[in-house]
XYZ file of C-alpha atoms in Angstrom:
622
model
C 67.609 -44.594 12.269
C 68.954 -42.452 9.611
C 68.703 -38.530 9.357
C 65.627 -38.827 6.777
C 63.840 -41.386 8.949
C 64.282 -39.089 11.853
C 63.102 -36.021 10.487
C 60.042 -37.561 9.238
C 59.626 -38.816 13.103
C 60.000 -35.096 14.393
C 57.477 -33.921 11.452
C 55.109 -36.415 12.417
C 55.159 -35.348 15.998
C 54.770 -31.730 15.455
C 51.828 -32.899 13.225
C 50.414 -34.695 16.233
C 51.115 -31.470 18.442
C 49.400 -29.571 15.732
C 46.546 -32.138 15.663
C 46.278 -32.427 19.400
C 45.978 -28.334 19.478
C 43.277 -28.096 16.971
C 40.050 -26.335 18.210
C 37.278 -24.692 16.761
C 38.291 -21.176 19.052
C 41.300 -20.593 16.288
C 41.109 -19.315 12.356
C 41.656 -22.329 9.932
C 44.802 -19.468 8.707
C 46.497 -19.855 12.309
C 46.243 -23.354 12.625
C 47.569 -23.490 8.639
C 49.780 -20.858 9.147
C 51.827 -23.304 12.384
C 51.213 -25.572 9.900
C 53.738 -23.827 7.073
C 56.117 -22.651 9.981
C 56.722 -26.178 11.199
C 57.192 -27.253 7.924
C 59.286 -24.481 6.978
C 61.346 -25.130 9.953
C 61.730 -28.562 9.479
C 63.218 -28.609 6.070
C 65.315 -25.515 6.157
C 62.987 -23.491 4.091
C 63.117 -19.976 3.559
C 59.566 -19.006 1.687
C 56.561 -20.572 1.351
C 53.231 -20.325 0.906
C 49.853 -22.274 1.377
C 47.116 -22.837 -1.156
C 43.877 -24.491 -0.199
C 41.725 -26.660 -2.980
C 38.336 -24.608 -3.266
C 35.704 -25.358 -6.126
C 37.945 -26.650 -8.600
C 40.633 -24.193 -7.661
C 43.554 -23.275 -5.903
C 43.352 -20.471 -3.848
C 45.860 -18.582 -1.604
C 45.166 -19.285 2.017
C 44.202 -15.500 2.890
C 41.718 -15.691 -0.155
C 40.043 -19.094 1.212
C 36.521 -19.359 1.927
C 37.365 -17.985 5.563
C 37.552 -15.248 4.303
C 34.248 -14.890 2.294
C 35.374 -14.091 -0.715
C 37.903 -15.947 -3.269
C 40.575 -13.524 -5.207
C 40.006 -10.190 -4.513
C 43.300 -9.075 -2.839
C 45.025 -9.728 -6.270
C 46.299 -13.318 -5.511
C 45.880 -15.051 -8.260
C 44.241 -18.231 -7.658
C 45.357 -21.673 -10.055
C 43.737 -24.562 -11.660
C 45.089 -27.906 -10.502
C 46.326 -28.177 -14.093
C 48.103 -25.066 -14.311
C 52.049 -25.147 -15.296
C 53.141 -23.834 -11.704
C 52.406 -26.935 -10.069
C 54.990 -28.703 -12.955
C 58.051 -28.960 -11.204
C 59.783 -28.450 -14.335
C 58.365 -24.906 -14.252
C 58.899 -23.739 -11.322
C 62.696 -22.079 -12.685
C 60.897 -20.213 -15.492
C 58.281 -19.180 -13.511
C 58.653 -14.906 -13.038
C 56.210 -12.221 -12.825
C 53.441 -13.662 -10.447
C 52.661 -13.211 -6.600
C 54.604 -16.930 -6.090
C 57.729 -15.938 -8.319
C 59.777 -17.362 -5.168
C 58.584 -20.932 -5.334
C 60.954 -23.345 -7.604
C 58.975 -26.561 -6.418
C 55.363 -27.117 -5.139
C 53.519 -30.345 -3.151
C 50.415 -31.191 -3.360
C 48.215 -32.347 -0.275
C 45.501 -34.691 -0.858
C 43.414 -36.719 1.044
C 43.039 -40.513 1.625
C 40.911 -40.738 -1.777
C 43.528 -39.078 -3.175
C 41.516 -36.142 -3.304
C 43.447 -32.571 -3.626
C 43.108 -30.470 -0.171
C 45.507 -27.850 -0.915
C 49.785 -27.611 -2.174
C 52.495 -26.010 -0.609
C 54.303 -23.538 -2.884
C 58.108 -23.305 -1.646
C 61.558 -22.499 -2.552
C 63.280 -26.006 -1.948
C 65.981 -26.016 0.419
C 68.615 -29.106 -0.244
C 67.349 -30.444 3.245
C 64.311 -30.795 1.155
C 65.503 -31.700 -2.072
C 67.380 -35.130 -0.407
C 64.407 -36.021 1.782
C 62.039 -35.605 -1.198
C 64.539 -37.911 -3.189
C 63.488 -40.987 -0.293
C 60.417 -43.167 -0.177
C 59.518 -41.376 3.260
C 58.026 -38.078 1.356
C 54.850 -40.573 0.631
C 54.598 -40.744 4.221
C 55.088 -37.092 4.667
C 52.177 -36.359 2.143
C 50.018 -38.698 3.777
C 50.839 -37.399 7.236
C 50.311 -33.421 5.886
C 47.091 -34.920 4.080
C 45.737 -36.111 7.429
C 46.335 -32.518 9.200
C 45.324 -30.647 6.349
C 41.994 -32.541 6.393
C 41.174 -32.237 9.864
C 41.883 -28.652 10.116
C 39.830 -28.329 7.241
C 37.051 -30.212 8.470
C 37.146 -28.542 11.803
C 37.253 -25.072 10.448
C 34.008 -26.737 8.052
C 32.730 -28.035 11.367
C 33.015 -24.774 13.186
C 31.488 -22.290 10.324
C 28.389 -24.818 10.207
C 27.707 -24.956 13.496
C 27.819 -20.775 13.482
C 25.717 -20.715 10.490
C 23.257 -23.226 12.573
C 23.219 -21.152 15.293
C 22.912 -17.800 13.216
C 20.122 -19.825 11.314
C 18.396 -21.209 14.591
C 18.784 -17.401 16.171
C 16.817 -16.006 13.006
C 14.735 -18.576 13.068
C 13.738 -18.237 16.956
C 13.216 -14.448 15.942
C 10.971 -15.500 12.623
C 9.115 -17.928 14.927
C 8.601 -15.119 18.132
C 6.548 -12.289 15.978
C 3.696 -11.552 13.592
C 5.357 -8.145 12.291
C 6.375 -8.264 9.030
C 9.038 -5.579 9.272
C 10.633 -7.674 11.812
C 10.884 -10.429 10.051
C 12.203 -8.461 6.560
C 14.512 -6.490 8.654
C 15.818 -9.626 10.489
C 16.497 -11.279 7.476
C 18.195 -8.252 6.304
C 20.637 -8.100 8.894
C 21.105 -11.918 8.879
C 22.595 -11.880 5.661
C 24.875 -8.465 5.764
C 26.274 -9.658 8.792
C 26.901 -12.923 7.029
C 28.215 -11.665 3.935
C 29.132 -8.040 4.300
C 31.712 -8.023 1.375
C 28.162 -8.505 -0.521
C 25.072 -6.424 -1.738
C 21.715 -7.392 -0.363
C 18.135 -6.539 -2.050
C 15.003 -7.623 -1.427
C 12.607 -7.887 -3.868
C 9.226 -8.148 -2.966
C 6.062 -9.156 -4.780
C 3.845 -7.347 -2.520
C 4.060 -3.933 -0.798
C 4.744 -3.485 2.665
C 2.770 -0.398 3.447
C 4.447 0.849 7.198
C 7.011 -1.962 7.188
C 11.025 -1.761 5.881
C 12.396 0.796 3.489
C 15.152 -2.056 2.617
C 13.185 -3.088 -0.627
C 11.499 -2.690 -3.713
C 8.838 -3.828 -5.661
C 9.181 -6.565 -8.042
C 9.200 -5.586 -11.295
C 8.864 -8.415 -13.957
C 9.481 -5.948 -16.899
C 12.576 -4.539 -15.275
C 14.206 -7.424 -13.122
C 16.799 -9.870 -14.542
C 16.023 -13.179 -15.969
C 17.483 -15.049 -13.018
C 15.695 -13.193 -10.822
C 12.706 -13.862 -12.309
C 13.178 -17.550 -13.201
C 14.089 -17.955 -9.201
C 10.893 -15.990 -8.095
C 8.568 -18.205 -10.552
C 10.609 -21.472 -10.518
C 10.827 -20.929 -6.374
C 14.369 -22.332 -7.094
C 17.642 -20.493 -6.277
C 19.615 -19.546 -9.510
C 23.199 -17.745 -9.907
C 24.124 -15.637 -12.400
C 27.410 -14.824 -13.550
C 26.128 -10.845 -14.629
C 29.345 -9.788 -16.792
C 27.742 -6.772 -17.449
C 27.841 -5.488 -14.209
C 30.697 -7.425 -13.406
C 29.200 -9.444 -10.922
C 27.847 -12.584 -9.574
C 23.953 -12.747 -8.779
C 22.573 -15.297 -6.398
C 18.796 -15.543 -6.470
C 16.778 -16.882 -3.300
C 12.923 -17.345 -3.556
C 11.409 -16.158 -0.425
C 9.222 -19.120 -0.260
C 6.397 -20.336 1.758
C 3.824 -23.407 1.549
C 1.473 -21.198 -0.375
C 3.490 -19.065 -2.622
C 6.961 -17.177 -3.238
C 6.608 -13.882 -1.577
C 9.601 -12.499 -2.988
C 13.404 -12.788 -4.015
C 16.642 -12.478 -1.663
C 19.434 -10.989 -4.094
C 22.435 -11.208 -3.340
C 25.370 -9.491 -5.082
C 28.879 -10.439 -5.311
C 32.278 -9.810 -7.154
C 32.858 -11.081 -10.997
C 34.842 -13.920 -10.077
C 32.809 -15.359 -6.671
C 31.776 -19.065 -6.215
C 29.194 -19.511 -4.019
C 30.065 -22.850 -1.869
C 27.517 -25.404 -0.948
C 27.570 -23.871 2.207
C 27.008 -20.665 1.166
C 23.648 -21.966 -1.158
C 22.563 -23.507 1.953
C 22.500 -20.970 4.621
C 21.042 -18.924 1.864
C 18.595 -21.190 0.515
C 17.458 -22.169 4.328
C 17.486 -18.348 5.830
C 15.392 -17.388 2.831
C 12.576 -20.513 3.383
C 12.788 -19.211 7.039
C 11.596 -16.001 6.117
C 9.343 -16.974 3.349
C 7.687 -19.312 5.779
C 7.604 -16.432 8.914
C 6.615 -14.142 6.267
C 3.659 -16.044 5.389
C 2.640 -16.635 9.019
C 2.369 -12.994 9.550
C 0.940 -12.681 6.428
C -1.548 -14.966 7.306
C -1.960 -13.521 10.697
C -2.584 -10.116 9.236
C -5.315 -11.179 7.114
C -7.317 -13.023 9.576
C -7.401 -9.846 11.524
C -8.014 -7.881 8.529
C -11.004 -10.420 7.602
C -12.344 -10.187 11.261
C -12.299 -6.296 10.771
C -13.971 -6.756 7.931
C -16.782 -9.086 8.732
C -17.715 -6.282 11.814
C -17.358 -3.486 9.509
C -19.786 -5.850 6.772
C -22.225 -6.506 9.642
C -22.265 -2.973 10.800
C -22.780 -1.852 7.563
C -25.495 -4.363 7.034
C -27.350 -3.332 10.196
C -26.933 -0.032 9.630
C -27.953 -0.258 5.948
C -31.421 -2.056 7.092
C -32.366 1.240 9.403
C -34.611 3.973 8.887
C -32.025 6.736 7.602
C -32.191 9.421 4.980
C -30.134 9.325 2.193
C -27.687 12.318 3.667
C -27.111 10.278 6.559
C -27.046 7.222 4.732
C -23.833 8.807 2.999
C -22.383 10.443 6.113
C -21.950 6.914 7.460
C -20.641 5.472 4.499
C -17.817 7.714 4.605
C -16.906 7.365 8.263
C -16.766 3.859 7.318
C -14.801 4.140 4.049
C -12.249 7.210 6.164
C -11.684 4.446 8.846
C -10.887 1.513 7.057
C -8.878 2.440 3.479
C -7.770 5.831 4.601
C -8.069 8.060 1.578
C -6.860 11.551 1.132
C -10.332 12.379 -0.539
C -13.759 10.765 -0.984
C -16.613 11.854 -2.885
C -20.125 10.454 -3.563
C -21.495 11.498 -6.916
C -24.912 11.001 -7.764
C -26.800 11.659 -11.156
C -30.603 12.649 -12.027
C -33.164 12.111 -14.198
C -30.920 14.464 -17.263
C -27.572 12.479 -16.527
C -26.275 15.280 -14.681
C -24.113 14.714 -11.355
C -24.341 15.989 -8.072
C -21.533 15.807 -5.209
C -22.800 14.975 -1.812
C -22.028 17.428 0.712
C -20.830 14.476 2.214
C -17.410 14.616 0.105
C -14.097 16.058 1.205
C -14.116 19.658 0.129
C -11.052 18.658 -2.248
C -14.164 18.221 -4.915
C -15.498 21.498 -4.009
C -12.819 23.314 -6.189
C -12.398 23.303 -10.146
C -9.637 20.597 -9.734
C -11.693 18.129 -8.145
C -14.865 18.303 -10.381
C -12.302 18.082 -13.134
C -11.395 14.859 -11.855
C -15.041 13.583 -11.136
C -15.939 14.418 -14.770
C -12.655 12.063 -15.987
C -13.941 9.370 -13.614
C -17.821 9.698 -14.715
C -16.236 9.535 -18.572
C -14.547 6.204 -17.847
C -17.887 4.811 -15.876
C -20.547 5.553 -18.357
C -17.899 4.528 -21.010
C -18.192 1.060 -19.790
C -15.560 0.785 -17.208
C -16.957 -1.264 -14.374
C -15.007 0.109 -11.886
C -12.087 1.784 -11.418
C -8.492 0.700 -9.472
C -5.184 2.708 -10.211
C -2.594 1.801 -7.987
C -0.082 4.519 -10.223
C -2.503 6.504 -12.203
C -1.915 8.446 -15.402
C -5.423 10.469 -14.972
C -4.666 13.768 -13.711
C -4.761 17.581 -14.073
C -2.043 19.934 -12.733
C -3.532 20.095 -9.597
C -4.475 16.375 -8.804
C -1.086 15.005 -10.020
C -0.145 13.999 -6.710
C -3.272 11.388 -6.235
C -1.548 8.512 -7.393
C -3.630 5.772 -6.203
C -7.348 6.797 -7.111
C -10.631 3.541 -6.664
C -14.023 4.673 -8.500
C -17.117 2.073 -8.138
C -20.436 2.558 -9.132
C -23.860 2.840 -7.449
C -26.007 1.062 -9.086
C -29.994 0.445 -9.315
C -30.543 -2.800 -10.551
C -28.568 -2.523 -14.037
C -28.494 1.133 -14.136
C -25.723 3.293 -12.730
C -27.231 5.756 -10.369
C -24.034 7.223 -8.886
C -20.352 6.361 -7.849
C -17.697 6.763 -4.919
C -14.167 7.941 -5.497
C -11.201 7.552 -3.385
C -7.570 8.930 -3.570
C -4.383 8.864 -2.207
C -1.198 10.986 -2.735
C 0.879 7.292 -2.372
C 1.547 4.581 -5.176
C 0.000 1.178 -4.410
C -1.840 2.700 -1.640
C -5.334 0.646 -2.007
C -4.138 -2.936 -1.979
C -6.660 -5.623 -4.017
C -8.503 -6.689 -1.167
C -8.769 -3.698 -0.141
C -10.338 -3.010 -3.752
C -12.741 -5.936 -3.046
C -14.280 -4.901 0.588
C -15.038 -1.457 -0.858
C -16.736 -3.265 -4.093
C -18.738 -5.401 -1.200
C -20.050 -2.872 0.621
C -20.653 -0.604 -2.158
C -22.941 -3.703 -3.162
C -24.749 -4.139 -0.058
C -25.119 -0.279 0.250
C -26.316 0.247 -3.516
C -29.982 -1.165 -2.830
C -30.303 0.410 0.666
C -29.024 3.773 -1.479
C -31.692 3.161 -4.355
C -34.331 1.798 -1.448
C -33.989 5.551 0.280
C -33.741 7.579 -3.359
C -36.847 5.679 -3.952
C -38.422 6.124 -0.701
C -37.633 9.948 -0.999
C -39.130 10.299 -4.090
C -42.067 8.628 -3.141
C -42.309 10.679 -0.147
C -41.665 13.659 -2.679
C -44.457 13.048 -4.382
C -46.450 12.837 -1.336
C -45.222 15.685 0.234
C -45.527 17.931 -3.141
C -47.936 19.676 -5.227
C -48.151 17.876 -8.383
C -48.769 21.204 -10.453
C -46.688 23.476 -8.746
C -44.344 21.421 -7.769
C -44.325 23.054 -4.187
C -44.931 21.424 -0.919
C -48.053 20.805 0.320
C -50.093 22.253 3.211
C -49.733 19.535 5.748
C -46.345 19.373 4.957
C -46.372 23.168 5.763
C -47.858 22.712 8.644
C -45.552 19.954 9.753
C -42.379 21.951 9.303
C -43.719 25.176 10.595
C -44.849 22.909 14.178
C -41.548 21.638 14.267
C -39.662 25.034 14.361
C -41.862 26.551 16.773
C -41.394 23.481 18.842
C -37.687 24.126 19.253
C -38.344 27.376 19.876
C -37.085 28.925 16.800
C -38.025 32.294 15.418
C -39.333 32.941 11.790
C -42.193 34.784 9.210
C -44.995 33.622 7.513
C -46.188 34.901 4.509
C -49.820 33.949 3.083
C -49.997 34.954 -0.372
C -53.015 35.301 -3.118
C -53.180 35.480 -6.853
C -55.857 38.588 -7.660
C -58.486 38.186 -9.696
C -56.872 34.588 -10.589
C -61.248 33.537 -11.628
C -61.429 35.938 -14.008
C -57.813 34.498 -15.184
C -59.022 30.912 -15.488
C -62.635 32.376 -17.181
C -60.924 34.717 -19.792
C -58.178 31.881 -20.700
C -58.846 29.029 -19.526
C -58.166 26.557 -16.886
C -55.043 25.251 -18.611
C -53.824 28.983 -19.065
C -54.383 29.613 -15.129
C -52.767 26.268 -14.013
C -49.643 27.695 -16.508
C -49.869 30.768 -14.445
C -49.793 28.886 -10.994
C -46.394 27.326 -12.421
C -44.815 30.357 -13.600
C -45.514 32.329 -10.329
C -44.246 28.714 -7.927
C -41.079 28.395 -10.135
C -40.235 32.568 -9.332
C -40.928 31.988 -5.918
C -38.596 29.330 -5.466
C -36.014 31.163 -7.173
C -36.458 33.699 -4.190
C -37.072 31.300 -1.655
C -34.347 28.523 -2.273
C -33.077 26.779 0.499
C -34.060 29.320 2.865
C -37.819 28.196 3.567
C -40.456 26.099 2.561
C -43.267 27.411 0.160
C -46.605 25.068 -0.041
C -49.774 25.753 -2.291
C -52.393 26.479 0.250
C -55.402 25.724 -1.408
C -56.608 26.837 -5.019
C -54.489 29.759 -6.158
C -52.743 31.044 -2.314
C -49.307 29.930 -1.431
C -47.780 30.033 1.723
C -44.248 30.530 2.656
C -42.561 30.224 6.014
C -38.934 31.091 6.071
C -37.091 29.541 9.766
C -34.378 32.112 11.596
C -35.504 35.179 9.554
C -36.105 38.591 10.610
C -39.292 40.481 9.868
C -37.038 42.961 7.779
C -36.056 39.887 5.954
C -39.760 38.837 5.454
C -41.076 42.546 4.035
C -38.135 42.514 1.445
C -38.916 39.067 0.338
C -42.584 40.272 0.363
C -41.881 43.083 -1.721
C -39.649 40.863 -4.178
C -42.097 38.942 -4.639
C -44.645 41.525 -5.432
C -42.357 42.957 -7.625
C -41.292 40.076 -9.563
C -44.416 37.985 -10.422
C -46.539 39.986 -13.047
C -43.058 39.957 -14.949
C -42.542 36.073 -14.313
C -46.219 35.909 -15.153
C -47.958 35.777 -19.053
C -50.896 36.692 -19.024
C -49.597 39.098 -16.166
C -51.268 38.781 -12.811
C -50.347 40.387 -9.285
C -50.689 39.125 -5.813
C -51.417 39.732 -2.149
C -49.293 38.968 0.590
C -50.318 38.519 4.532
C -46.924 38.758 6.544
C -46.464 37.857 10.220
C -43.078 36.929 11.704
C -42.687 34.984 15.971
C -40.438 34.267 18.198
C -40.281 32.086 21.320
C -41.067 35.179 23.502
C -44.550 36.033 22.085
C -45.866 32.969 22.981
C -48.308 32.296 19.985
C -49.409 28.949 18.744
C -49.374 27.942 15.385
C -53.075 29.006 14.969
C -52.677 32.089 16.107
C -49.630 32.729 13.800
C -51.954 31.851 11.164
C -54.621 33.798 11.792
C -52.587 36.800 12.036
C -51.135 36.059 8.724
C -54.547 35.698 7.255
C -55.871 38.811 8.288
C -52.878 40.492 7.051
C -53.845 39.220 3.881
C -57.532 40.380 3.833
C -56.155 43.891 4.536
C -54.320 43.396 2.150
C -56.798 42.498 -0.218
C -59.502 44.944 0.873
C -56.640 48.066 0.767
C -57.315 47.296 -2.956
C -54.817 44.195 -3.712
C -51.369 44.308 -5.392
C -49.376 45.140 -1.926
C -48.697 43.259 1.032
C -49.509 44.129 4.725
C -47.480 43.237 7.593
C -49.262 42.246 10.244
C -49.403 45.115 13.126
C -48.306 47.627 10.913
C -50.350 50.746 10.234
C -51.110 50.622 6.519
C -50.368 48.426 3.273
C -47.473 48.552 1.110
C -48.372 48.696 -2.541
C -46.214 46.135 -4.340
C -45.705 49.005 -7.766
């Protein structure tokens, strides 16, 4: 056996050695790195360096895919065409990272596929053995290692990124929560890639869930980005304006893309199969999870809202006046969409609004009926309804309502009122959110109208057609009620004087003009304090709940005052006063009696005054 015979016998065992010592536990650079030592031992070789055959290129053994990324430690990585490789080049070659090397091997497969080449400076050990027919052998034998430790190291980072993929994917599968599942995906890939950026992009918002993203913005994003979130394909880019290398993964389930996983790398990155794979399979994961929570969510969210439909419904179909009516609609409305404000506006007969007392006292101020004015512009423009998810509308002092839902009440065709909600956050009120409050605002329109109508019927029942003031037996009604519960109050019993010789010197149409006049300044006085009812003919009776008897004599003695001005032709009155409380014991009767007879003294002392009942003399009214 010559010497060139038996040094390809000792490089063939220390192959084997190499081969037989081969495990999944050890970088592919160790196992290459023994690799170049026995080699560089074996032929007497000084320097060397390996190069492994990555997507078309040859890249230095530190810059492999091991590594994650391909030539950013300034190694410069070579084309299998380029002159370095050209034996006849290696003497000129100066100026580069491999200016040592004066010869090179390549290591190829058994399709004669390239795997990697050596870079060296040739010893003359090598230069005679390379001169024999054994270096065919030799580049078979190095082919053989070079694959299997290739494969192996192939064979090892798959079965991590299977168990990194099945790990996620036993996460994806164990919870409902959205956030999870974003932020697990989010950590998949950094700790995957973390020489990479990672963005999500997400098509819908994810009110309470991860910071980590943003919305996606198809007048903004970049046109792989959007090609991969409306293709549901995963795209590269090679972005040369940012200097870098986009990869694009749809966040895809079976019944739509729910976003895009960016990822992004250095300029000069090739993503490997592999790498499109774990990506393209981690992002389907999540798009797939996603949708399961998604899905989970929304059959909660559709259970909540069937109960709060049904309670709604049932509560819609009972007895209640309009103010409670209201109240409940915006307990409902507070617990479900969570607004910063709510208002019900309602409009009369003139087209001009009123704000329930059942609004947030936001619309109390000038800012807020500012902002119901815009919103009543846009309605009875047209609009149908209103849903800003990033509004525009605002004053100085509602700027912060960013997310701002107006629909209309409506009776039959005609718009009788409207709801408005805000909130301070963008893309607060999601669409179906928009569409529940749109359902119940139909469903709670006609009960709305059904009460208006019912309390305008009962209006009409309960009120003097001419004066417009209640009646008596809703007088007495009231008055029963309070002294009932106990409650304190005066009663005033009032006449026109000489109202005949009004009605016989004018006429009947002048004296029922009269009766109007004097009802509309007596409400003026009266308000919202107490109830004032035509009696009979031309007396009116007032009974004012919770006030004093000083109270009563200065309303009495307002009232006496005011009329003959309010009046044309001028006419004066009497007034019988009489105030209770719980701890005289008197019945209704008996507080009208002693009202009456206060008013006969009155009338008797010689009219124009008012007499309070128990007190020693009249009070002339001039």
């Amino acid at each position: 056996m010559n010497d060139h015979k038996m040094t390809l016998y000792e490089v063939k065992s220390a192959v084997f050695d190499l081969l037989s010592n081969l495990n999944d536990e050890q970088p592919l650079e160790d196992n290459l790195a023994k690799f170049k030592e026995m080699f560089m031992n074996q032929f007497d070789i000084m320097d060397a360096e390996i190069l492994l055959y990555e997507n078309n290129r040859f890249v230095p053994l530190n810059n492999s895919d091991a590594a994650q990324k391909n030539s950013s430690s300034g190694h410069e990585a070579y084309t299998k065409d380029h002159p370095i490789f050209n034996v006849s080049f290696m003497s000129h070659a100066s100026g580069r990272e491999y200016e040592f090397a004066d010869d090179s091997l390549i290591i190829r497969d058994i399709h004669l596929a390239p795997l990697g080449a050596l870079l060296f400076k040739a010893s003359e050990k090598w230069h005679a053995f390379a001169l024999t027919d054994h270096l065919k052998d030799l580049k078979r034998v190095f082919g053989t290692f070079i694959s299997q430790a290739v494969k192996m190291h192939e064979l090892s980072v798959k079965e991590k990124t299977y168990r990194h993929l099945f790990e996620v994917a036993e996460l994806f599968n164990s919870t409902m929560e959205s956030d999870v599942i974003l932020e697990g995906l989010l950590e998949a890939v950094t700790e995957s890639y973390p020489a990479y950026d990672v963005s999500l992009l997400l098509s819908n918002e994810q009110k309470g869930k991860t910071n980590e993203y943003r919305l996606f913005d198809y007048a903004n994003e970049r046109a792989s980005a959007i090609d991969a979130f409306l293709s549901g394909d995963l795209t590269i880019e090679n972005a040369s304006d940012i200097s870098s290398v986009l990869m694009n993964a749809p966040i895809r389930g079976r019944q739509g893309i729910y976003g895009v996983l960016q990822i992004t790398a250095p300029g000069d990155t090739e993503f490997t199969v592999t790498h499109k794979s774990f990506i393209r399979s981690i992002a389907n994961a999540a798009g797939s999870a996603l949708e399961n929570a998604s899905l989970y969510d929304q059959s909660h969210r559709l259970v909540d809202d069937l109960r709060l439909v049904n309670e709604a419904s049932r509560k819609l179909n009972s007895n209640l006046e309009l103010d409670e009516m209201i109240a409940f609609l915006k307990d409902q409305f507070l617990h479900a969409f969570r607004p910063n404000e709510i208002a019900f506006v309602f409009y009369d007969e003139k087209c001009d609004y009123s704000i329930s007392r059942s609004s947030t006292s936001f619309f109390t101020n000038d800012a807020g009926k500012t902002f119901i004015e815009t919103v009543s512009l846009r309605l009875r423009g047209g609009e149908e309804a209103i849903f800003d998810v990033n509004t525009k509308i605002c004053t100085e002092d509602v700027e912060n309502f960013k997310s701002i839902v107006a629909l209309p009440i409506r009776n039959g065709g005609e718009m009788i009122g409207f709801i408005v909600l805000m909130h301070q956050k963008e893309y607060f009120f999601s669409f179906d959110s928009f569409k529940l409050m749109r359902s119940l605002i139909g469903h709670s329109s006609l009960a709305i109208s059904n009460i208006m109508l019912r309390d305008q019927l009962q209006e009409l029942v309960n009120k003097d057609h001419l004066t417009k003031l209640f009646t008596r037996s809703y007088l007495d009604e009231i008055v029963t009620s309070s002294m009932d519960n106990e409650e304190s109050g005066i009663f005033l019993l009032m006449d026109v004087d000489n109202f005949k010789l009004v009605n016989d010197s004018y006429g009947h149409t002048t004296g029922d003009l009269v009766l109007q006049q004097i009802a509309s300044f007596i409400l003026t006085k009266v308000g919202e304090r107490g109830i004032a009812s035509r009696w009979g003919g031309e007396e009116i009776a007032i009974f004012v709940p919770s006030a004093t008897i000083e109270e009563g004599v200065d309303l009495a003695r307002q009232l006496g005052e005011g009329i003959p001005a309010a009046t044309d032709p001028q006419v004066t009155v009497s007034i019988g006063l009489a105030g209770w409380s719980p701890e005289d014991g008197k019945s209704y009767k008996e507080l009208f009696q002693s009202t009456d007879q206060a008013l006969y003294h009155a009338k008797n002392y010689g009219k124009n005054r008012f007499v309070l009942h128990g007190a020693a003399s009249a009070i002339n009214c001039r």
